[in-house]
mmCIF file of C-alpha atoms in Angstrom:
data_model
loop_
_atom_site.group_PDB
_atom_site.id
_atom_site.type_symbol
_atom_site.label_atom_id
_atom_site.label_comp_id
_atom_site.label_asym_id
_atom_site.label_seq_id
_atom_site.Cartn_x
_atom_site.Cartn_y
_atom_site.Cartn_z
ATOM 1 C CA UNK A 1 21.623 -12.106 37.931
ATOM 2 C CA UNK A 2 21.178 -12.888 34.229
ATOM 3 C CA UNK A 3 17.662 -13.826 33.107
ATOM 4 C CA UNK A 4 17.207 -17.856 32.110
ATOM 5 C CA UNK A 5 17.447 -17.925 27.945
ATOM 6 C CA UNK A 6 14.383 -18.982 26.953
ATOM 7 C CA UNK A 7 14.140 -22.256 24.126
ATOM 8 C CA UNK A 8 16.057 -22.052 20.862
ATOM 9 C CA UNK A 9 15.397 -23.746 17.685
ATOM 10 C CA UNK A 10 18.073 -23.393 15.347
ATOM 11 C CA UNK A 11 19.482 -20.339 16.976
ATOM 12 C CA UNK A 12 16.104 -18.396 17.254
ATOM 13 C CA UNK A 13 13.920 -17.428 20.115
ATOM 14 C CA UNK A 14 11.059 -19.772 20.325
ATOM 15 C CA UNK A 15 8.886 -17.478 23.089
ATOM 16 C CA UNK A 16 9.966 -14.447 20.600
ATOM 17 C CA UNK A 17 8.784 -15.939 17.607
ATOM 18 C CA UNK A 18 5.767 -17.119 18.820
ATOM 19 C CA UNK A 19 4.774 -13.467 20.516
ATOM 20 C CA UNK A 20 5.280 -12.529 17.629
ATOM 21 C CA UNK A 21 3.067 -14.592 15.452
ATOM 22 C CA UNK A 22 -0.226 -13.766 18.291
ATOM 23 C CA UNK A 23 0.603 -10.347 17.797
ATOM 24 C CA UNK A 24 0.204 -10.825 13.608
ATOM 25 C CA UNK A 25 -2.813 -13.271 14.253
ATOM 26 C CA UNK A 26 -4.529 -10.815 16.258
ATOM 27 C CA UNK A 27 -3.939 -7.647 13.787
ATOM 28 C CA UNK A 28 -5.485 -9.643 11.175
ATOM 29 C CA UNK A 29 -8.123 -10.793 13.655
ATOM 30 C CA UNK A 30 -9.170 -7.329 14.263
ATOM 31 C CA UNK A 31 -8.551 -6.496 10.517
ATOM 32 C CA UNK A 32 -10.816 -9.251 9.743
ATOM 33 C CA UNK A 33 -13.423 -7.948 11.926
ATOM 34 C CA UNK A 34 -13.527 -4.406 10.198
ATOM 35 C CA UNK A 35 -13.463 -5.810 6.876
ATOM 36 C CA UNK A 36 -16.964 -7.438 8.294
ATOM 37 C CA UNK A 37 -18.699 -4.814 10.419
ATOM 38 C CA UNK A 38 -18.102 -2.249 7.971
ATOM 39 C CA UNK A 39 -19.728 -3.868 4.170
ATOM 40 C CA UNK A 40 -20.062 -1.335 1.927
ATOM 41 C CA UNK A 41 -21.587 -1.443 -1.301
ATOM 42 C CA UNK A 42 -19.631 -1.794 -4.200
ATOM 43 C CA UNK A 43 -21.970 0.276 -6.067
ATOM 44 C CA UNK A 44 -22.208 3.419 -4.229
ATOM 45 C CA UNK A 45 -18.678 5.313 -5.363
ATOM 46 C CA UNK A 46 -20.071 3.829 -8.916
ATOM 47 C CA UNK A 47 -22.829 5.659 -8.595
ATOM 48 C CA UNK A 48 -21.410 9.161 -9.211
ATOM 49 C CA UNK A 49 -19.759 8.475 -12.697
ATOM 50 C CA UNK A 50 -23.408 7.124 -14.039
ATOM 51 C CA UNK A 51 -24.715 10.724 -12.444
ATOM 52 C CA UNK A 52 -21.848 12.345 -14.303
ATOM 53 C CA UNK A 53 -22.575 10.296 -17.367
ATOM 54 C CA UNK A 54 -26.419 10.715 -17.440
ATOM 55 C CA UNK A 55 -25.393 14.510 -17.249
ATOM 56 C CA UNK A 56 -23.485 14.430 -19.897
ATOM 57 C CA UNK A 57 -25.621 13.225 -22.275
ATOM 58 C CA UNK A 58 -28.548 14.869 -20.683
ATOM 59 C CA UNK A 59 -26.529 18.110 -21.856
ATOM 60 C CA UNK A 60 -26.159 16.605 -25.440
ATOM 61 C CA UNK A 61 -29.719 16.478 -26.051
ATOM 62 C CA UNK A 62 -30.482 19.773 -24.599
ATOM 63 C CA UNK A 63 -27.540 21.329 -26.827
ATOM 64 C CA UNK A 64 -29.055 19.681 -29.493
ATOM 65 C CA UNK A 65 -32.773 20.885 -28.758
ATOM 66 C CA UNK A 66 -31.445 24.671 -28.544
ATOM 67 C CA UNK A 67 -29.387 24.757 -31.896
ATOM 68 C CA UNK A 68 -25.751 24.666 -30.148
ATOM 69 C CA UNK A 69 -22.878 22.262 -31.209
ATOM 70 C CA UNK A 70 -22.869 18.828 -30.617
ATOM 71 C CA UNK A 71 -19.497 16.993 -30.214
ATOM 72 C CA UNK A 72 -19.205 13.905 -32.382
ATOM 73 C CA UNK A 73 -19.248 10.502 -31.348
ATOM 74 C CA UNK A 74 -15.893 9.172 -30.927
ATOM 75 C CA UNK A 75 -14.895 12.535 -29.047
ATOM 76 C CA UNK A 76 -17.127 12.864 -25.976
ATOM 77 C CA UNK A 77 -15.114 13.286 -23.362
ATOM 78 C CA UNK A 78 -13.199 16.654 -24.803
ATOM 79 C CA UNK A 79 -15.889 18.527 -22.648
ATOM 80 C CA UNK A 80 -14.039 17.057 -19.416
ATOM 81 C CA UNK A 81 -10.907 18.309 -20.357
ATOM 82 C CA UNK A 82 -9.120 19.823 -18.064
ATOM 83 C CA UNK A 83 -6.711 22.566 -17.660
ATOM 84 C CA UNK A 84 -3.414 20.360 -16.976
ATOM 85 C CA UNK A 85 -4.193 17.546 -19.826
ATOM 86 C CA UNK A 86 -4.815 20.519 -22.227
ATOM 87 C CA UNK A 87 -0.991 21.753 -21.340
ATOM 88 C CA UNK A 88 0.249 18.537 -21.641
ATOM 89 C CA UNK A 89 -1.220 18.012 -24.787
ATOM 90 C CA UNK A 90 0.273 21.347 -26.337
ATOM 91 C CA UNK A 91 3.435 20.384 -25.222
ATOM 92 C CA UNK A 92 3.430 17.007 -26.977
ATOM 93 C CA UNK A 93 2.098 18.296 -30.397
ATOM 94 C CA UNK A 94 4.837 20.567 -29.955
ATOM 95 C CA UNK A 95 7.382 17.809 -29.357
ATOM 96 C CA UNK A 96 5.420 15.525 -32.310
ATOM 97 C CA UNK A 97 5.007 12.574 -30.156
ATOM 98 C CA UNK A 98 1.089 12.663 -29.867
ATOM 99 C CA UNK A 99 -0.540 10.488 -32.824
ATOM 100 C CA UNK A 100 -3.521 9.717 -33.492
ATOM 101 C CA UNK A 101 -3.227 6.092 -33.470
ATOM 102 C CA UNK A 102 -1.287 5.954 -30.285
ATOM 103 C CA UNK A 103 -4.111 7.973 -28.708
ATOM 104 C CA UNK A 104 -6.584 5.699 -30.066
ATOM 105 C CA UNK A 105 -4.952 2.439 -28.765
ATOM 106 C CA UNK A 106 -4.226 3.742 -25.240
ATOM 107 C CA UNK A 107 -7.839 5.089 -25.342
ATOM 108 C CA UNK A 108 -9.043 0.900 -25.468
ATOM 109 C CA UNK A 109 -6.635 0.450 -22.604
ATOM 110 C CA UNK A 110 -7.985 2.844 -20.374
ATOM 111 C CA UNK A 111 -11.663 1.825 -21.605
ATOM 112 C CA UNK A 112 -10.482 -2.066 -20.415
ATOM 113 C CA UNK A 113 -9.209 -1.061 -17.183
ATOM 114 C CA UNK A 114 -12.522 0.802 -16.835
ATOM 115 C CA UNK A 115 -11.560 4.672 -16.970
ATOM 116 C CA UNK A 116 -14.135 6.233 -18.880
ATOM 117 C CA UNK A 117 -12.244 9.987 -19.599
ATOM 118 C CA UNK A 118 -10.445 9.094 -22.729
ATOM 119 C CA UNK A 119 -8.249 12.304 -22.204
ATOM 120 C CA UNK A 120 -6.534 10.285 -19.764
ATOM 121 C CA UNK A 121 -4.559 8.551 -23.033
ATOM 122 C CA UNK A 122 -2.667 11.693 -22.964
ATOM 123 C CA UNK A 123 -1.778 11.617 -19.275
ATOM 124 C CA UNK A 124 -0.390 7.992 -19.706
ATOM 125 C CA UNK A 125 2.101 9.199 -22.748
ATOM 126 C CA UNK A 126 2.901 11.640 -20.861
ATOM 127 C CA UNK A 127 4.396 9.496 -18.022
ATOM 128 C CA UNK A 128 5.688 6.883 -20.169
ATOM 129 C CA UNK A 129 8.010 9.350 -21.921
ATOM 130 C CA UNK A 130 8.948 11.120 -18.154
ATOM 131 C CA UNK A 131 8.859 7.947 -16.044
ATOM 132 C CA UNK A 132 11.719 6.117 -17.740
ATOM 133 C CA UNK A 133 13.798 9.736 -17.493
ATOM 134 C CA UNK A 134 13.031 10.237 -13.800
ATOM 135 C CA UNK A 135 13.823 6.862 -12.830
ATOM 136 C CA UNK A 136 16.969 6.643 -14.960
ATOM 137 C CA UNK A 137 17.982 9.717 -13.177
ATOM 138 C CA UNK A 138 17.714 8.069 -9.573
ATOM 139 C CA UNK A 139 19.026 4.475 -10.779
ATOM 140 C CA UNK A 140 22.171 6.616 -11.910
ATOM 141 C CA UNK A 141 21.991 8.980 -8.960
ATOM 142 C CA UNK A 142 22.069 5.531 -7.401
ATOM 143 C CA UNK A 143 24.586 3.178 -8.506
ATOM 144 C CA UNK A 144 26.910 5.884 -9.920
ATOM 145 C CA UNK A 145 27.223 8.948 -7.752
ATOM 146 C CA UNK A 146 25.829 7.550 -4.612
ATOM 147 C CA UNK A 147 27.677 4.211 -5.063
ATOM 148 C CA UNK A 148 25.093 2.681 -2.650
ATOM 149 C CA UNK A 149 26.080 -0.602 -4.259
ATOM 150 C CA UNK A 150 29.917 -0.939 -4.389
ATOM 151 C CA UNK A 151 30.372 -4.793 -4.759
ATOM 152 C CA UNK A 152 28.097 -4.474 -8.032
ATOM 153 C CA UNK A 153 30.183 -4.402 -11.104
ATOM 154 C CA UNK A 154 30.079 -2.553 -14.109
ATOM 155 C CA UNK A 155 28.167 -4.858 -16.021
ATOM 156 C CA UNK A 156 25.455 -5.380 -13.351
ATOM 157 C CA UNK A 157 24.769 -1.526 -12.535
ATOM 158 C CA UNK A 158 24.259 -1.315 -16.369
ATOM 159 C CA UNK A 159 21.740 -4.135 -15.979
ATOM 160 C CA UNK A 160 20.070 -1.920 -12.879
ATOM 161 C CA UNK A 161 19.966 1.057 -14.758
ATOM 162 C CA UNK A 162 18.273 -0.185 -17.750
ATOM 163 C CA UNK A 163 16.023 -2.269 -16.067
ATOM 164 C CA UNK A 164 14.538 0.799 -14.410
ATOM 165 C CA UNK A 165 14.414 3.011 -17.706
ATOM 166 C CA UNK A 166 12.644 -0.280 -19.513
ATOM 167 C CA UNK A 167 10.293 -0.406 -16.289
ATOM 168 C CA UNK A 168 9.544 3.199 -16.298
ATOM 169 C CA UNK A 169 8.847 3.113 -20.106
ATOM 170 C CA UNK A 170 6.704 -0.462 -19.315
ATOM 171 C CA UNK A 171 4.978 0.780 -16.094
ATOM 172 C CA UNK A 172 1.636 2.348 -17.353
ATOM 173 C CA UNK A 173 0.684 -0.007 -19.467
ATOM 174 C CA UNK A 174 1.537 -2.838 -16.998
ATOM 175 C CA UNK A 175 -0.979 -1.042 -14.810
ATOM 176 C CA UNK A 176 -3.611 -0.953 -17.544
ATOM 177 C CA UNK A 177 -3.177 -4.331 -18.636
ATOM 178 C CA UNK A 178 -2.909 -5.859 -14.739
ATOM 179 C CA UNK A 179 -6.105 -3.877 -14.282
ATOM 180 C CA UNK A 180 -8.061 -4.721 -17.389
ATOM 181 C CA UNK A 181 -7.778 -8.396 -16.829
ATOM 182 C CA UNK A 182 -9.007 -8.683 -13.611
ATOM 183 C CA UNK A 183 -12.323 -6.163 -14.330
ATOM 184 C CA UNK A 184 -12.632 -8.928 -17.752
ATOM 185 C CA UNK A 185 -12.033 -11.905 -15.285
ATOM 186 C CA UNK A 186 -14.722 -10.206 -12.567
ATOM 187 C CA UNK A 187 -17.176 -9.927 -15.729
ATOM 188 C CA UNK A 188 -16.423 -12.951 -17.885
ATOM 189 C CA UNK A 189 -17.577 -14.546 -13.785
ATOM 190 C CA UNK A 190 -21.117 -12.801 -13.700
ATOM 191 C CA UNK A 191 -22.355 -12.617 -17.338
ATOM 192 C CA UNK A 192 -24.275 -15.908 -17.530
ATOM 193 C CA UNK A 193 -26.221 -14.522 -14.301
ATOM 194 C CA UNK A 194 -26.947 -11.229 -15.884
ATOM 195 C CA UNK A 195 -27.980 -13.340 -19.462
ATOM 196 C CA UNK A 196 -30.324 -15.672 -17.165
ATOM 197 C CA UNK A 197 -31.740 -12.227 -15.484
ATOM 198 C CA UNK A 198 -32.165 -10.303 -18.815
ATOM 199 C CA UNK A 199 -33.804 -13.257 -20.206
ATOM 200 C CA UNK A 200 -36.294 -13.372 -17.229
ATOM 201 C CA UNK A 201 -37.122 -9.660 -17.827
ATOM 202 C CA UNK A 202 -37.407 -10.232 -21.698
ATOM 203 C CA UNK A 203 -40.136 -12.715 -21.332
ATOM 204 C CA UNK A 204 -41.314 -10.612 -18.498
ATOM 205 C CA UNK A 205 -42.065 -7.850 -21.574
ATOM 206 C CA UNK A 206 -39.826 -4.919 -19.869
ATOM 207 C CA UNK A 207 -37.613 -3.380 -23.027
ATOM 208 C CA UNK A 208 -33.814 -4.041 -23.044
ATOM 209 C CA UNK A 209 -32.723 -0.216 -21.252
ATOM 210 C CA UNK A 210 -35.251 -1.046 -18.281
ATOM 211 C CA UNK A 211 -34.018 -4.984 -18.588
ATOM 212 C CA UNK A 212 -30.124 -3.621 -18.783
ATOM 213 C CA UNK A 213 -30.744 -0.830 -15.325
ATOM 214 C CA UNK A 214 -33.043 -4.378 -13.545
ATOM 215 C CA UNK A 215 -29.773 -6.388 -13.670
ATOM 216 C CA UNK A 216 -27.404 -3.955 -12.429
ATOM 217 C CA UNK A 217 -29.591 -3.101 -9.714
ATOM 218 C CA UNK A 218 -29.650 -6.767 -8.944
ATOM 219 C CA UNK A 219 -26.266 -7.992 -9.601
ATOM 220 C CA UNK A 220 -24.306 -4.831 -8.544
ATOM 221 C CA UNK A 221 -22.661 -6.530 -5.124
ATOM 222 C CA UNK A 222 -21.769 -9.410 -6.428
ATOM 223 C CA UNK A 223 -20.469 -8.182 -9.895
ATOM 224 C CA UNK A 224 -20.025 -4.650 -9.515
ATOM 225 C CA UNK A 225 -18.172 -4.360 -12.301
ATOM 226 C CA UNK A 226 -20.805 -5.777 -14.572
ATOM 227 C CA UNK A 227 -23.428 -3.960 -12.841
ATOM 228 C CA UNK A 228 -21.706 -0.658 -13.908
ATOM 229 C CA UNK A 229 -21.577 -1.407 -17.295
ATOM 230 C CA UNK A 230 -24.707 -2.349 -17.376
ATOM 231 C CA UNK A 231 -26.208 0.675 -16.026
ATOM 232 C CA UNK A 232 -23.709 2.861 -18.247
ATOM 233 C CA UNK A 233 -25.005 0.817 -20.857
ATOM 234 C CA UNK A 234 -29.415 1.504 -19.678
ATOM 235 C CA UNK A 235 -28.028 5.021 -19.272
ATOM 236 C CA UNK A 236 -26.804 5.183 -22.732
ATOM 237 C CA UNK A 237 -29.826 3.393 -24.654
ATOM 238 C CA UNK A 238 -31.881 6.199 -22.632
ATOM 239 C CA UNK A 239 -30.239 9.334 -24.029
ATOM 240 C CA UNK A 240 -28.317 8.730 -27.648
ATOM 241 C CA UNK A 241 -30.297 8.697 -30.680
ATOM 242 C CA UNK A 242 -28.873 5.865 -32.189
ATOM 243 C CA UNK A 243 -29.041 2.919 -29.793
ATOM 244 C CA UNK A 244 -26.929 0.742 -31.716
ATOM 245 C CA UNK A 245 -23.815 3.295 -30.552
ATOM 246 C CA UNK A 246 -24.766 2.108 -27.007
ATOM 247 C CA UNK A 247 -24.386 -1.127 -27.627
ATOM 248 C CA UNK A 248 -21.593 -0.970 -29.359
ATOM 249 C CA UNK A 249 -19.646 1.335 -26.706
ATOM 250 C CA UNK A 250 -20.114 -1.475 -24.021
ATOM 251 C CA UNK A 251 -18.585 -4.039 -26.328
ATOM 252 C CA UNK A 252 -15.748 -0.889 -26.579
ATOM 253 C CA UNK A 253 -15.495 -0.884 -22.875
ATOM 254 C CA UNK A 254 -15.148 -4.558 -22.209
ATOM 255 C CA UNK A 255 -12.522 -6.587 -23.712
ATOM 256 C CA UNK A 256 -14.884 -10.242 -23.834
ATOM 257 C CA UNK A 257 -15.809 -12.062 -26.840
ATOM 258 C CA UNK A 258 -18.841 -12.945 -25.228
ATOM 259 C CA UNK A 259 -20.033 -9.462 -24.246
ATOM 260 C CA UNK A 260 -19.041 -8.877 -28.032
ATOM 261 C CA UNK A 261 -21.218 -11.569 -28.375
ATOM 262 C CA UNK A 262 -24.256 -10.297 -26.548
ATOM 263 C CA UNK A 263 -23.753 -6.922 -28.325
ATOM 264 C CA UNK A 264 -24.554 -8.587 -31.475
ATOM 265 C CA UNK A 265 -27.547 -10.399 -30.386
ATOM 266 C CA UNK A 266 -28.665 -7.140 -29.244
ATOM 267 C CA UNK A 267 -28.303 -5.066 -32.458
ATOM 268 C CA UNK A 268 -29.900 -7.760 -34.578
ATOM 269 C CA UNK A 269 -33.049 -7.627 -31.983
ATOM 270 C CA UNK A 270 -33.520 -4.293 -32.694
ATOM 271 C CA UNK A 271 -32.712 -4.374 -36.517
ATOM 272 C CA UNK A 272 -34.520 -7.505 -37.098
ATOM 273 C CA UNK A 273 -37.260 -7.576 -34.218
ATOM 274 C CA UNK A 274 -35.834 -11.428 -33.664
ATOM 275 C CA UNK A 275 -37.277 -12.828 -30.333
ATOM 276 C CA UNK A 276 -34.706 -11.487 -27.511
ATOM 277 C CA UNK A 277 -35.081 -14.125 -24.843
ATOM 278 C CA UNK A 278 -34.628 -16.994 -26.739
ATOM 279 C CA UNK A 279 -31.747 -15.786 -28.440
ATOM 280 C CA UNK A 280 -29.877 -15.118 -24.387
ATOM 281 C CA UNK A 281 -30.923 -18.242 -23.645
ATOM 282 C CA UNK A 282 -28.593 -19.994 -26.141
ATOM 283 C CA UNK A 283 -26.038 -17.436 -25.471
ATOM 284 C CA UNK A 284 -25.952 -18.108 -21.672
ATOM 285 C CA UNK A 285 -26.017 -21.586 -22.211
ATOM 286 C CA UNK A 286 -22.756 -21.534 -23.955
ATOM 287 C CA UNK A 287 -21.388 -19.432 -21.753
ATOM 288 C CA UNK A 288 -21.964 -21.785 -18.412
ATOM 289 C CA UNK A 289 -20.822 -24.766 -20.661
ATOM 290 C CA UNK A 290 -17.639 -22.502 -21.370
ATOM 291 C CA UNK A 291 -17.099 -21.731 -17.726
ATOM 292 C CA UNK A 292 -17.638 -25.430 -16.745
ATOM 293 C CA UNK A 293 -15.320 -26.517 -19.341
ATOM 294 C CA UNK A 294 -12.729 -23.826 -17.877
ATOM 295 C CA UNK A 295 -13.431 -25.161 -14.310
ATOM 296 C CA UNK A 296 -12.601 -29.132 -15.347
ATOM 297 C CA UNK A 297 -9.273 -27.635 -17.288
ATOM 298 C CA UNK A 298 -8.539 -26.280 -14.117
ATOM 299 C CA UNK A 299 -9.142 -29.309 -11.707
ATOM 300 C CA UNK A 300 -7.284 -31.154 -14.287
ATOM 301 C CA UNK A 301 -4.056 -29.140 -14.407
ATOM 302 C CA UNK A 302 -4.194 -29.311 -10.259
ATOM 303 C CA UNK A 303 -1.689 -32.650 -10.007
ATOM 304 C CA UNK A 304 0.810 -31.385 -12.299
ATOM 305 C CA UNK A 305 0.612 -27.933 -9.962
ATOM 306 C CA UNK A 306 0.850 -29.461 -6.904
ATOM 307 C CA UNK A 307 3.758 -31.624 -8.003
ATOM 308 C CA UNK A 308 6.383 -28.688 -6.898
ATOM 309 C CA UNK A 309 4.734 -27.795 -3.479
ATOM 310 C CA UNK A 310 4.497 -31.412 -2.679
ATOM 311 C CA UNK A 311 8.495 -32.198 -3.535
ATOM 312 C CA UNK A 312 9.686 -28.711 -1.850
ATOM 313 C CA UNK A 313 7.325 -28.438 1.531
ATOM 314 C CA UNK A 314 5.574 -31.546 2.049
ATOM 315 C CA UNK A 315 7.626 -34.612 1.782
ATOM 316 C CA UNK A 316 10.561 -32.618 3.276
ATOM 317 C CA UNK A 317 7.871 -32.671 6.441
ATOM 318 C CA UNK A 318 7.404 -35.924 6.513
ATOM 319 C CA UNK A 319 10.804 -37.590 6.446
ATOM 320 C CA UNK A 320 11.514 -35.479 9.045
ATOM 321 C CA UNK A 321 8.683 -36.672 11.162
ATOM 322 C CA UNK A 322 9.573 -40.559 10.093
ATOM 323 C CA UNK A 323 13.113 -40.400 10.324
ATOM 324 C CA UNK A 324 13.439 -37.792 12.797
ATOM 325 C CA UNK A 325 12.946 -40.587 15.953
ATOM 326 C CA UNK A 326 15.304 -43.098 14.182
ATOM 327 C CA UNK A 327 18.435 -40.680 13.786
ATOM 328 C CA UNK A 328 17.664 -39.465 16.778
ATOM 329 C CA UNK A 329 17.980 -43.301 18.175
ATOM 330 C CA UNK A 330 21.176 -43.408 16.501
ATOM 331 C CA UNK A 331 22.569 -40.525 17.319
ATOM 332 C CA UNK A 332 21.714 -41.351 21.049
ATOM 333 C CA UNK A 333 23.327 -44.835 19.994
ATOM 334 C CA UNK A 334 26.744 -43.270 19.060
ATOM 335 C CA UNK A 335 27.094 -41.010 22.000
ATOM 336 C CA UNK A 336 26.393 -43.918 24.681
ATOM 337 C CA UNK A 337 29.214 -45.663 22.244
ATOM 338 C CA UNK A 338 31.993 -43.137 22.286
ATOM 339 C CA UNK A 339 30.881 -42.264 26.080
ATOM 340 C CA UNK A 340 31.721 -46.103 27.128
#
């Protein structure tokens, strides 16, 4: 004996459906749950690039103390280099694609998206001059000898296969730039709180390395981001002899005006002796004004934004709820018409 069919709305299974949707609602229940039992602090895998770091330079000095060669400046992560970049780069000087400019521009990138081994530059030419081969290959292996796509014409497997050449060639820096602007957007959030913090510990007479490691010890779960910086940046003013070249390579590493900004302030306090704390406190004064002024812009762009949702899912909603009883009426109305 067949089964009962259980209640349709427009042709679909409502009991189905609505197992379903428990079934999602209770993944992301238990999901939810993990996400909570299990904190972790943001800081911890952090913590073994500032070890790494603190090495490194720890390694300078004593290279330094015992006559051996000191790298310069602007090349400190050639010790890092490994095996497989080394290759990589031979094989582009060979092929003269590897300048010097390119290498210094990707370099930023990867310091913005907060990678700190610049010898990953050469990694990322390297795939943007094999990633637009590779998938060229497979969009061709696709749409021409696979034919996967027969009703596609000529014109629109072109389009496929040089949309995935341009997106291989586009991919890398995509990822860098994605990546970069949501580390600036996490930091541009919790640098008035670290200015307000370093300006309590100015006035509280610790010096601007202890200051810099106090803040990222306080602010590293909420802002890790920031908080790594800032001990990179304690790290640094600990170790290199010139501490304006710490100051300037977190204004390298973060792509903010205002951390520029701070940078400055910085540098004149220790050129100039100028009072520190007083000089914050105007700086993160602007900056709260700034990210008030950003807040309004937003709350005042929200009508025009919600003008699309509203037309498309709301109002549809309700003149189906309004109207819904009244053509039903009709309807009814009709039928008991053409019945009689």
């Amino acid at each position: 004996m067949n089964q009962p069919a259980g209640p349709t709305l427009l042709g679909v299974d409502v009991i189905a459906v609505g197992t379903l949707l428990s079934g999602i609602a209770a993944a992301a229940i238990l999901v939810a749950l993990y996400a909570a039992l299990t904190v972790r602090d943001p800081m911890a895998r952090r913590v073994k690039a500032l070890a790494a770091r603190r090495d490194e330079l720890k390694a300078g000095i004593l290279s330094r103390r015992t006559g051996g060669r000191q790298h310069p400046t602007r090349r400190q992560g050639i010790a890092n280099r490994t095996a497989t970049t080394e290759r990589i780069r031979d094989w582009l000087g060979r092929m003269k694609v590897l300048q010097d400019s390119q290498i210094t521009a990707i370099q930023q990138k990867l310091a913005y998206a907060g990678y700190r081994n610049r010898e990953l530059a050469v990694t990322v030419i390297f795939a943007r001059m094999i990633a637009p081969i590779v998938l060229g290959l497979v969009a061709a292996l696709v749409l021409y000898w696979l034919e996967l796509f027969p009703a596609w014409g000529g014109l629109q497997r072109f389009g496929a296969f040089a949309g995935a050449v341009i997106g291989g060639y586009k991919a890398p820096e995509l990822y860098l730039s994605n990546k970069a602007a949501k580390r600036t957007d996490e930091i541009r959030k919790g640098l008035p709180d670290a200015l307000d913090l370093l300006v309590i510990c100015a006035e509280a007479g610790l010096t601007i390395d202890a200051a810099f490691t106090r803040v990222s010890r306080e602010l590293g779960r909420a802002y890790p981001e920031l908080g790594e910086e800032f001990a990179l940046a304690a790290i640094e003013l600990s170790f290199l002899a010139d501490r304006r070249h710490a100051f300037e390579n977190l204004a390298f590493r973060v792509n903010l005006d205002h951390v520029r900004g701070v940078v400055t302030t910085m540098i004149q306090t220790e050129r100039y002796g100028t009072p520190l704390a007083s000089s914050l406190r105007v700086l993160s004064a602007e900056f709260r004004n700034e990210r008030m002024m950003r807040a309004e812009e937003k709350a005042a762009r929200l009508p025009a934004i919600m003008t699309v949702p509203l037309i498309l899912f709301i109002l549809p909603v309700l003149f189906v709820v309004i109207l819904g009883p009244a053509a039903c009426s009709i309807s009814d109305a009709f039928a008991g018409d053409a019945v009689g």
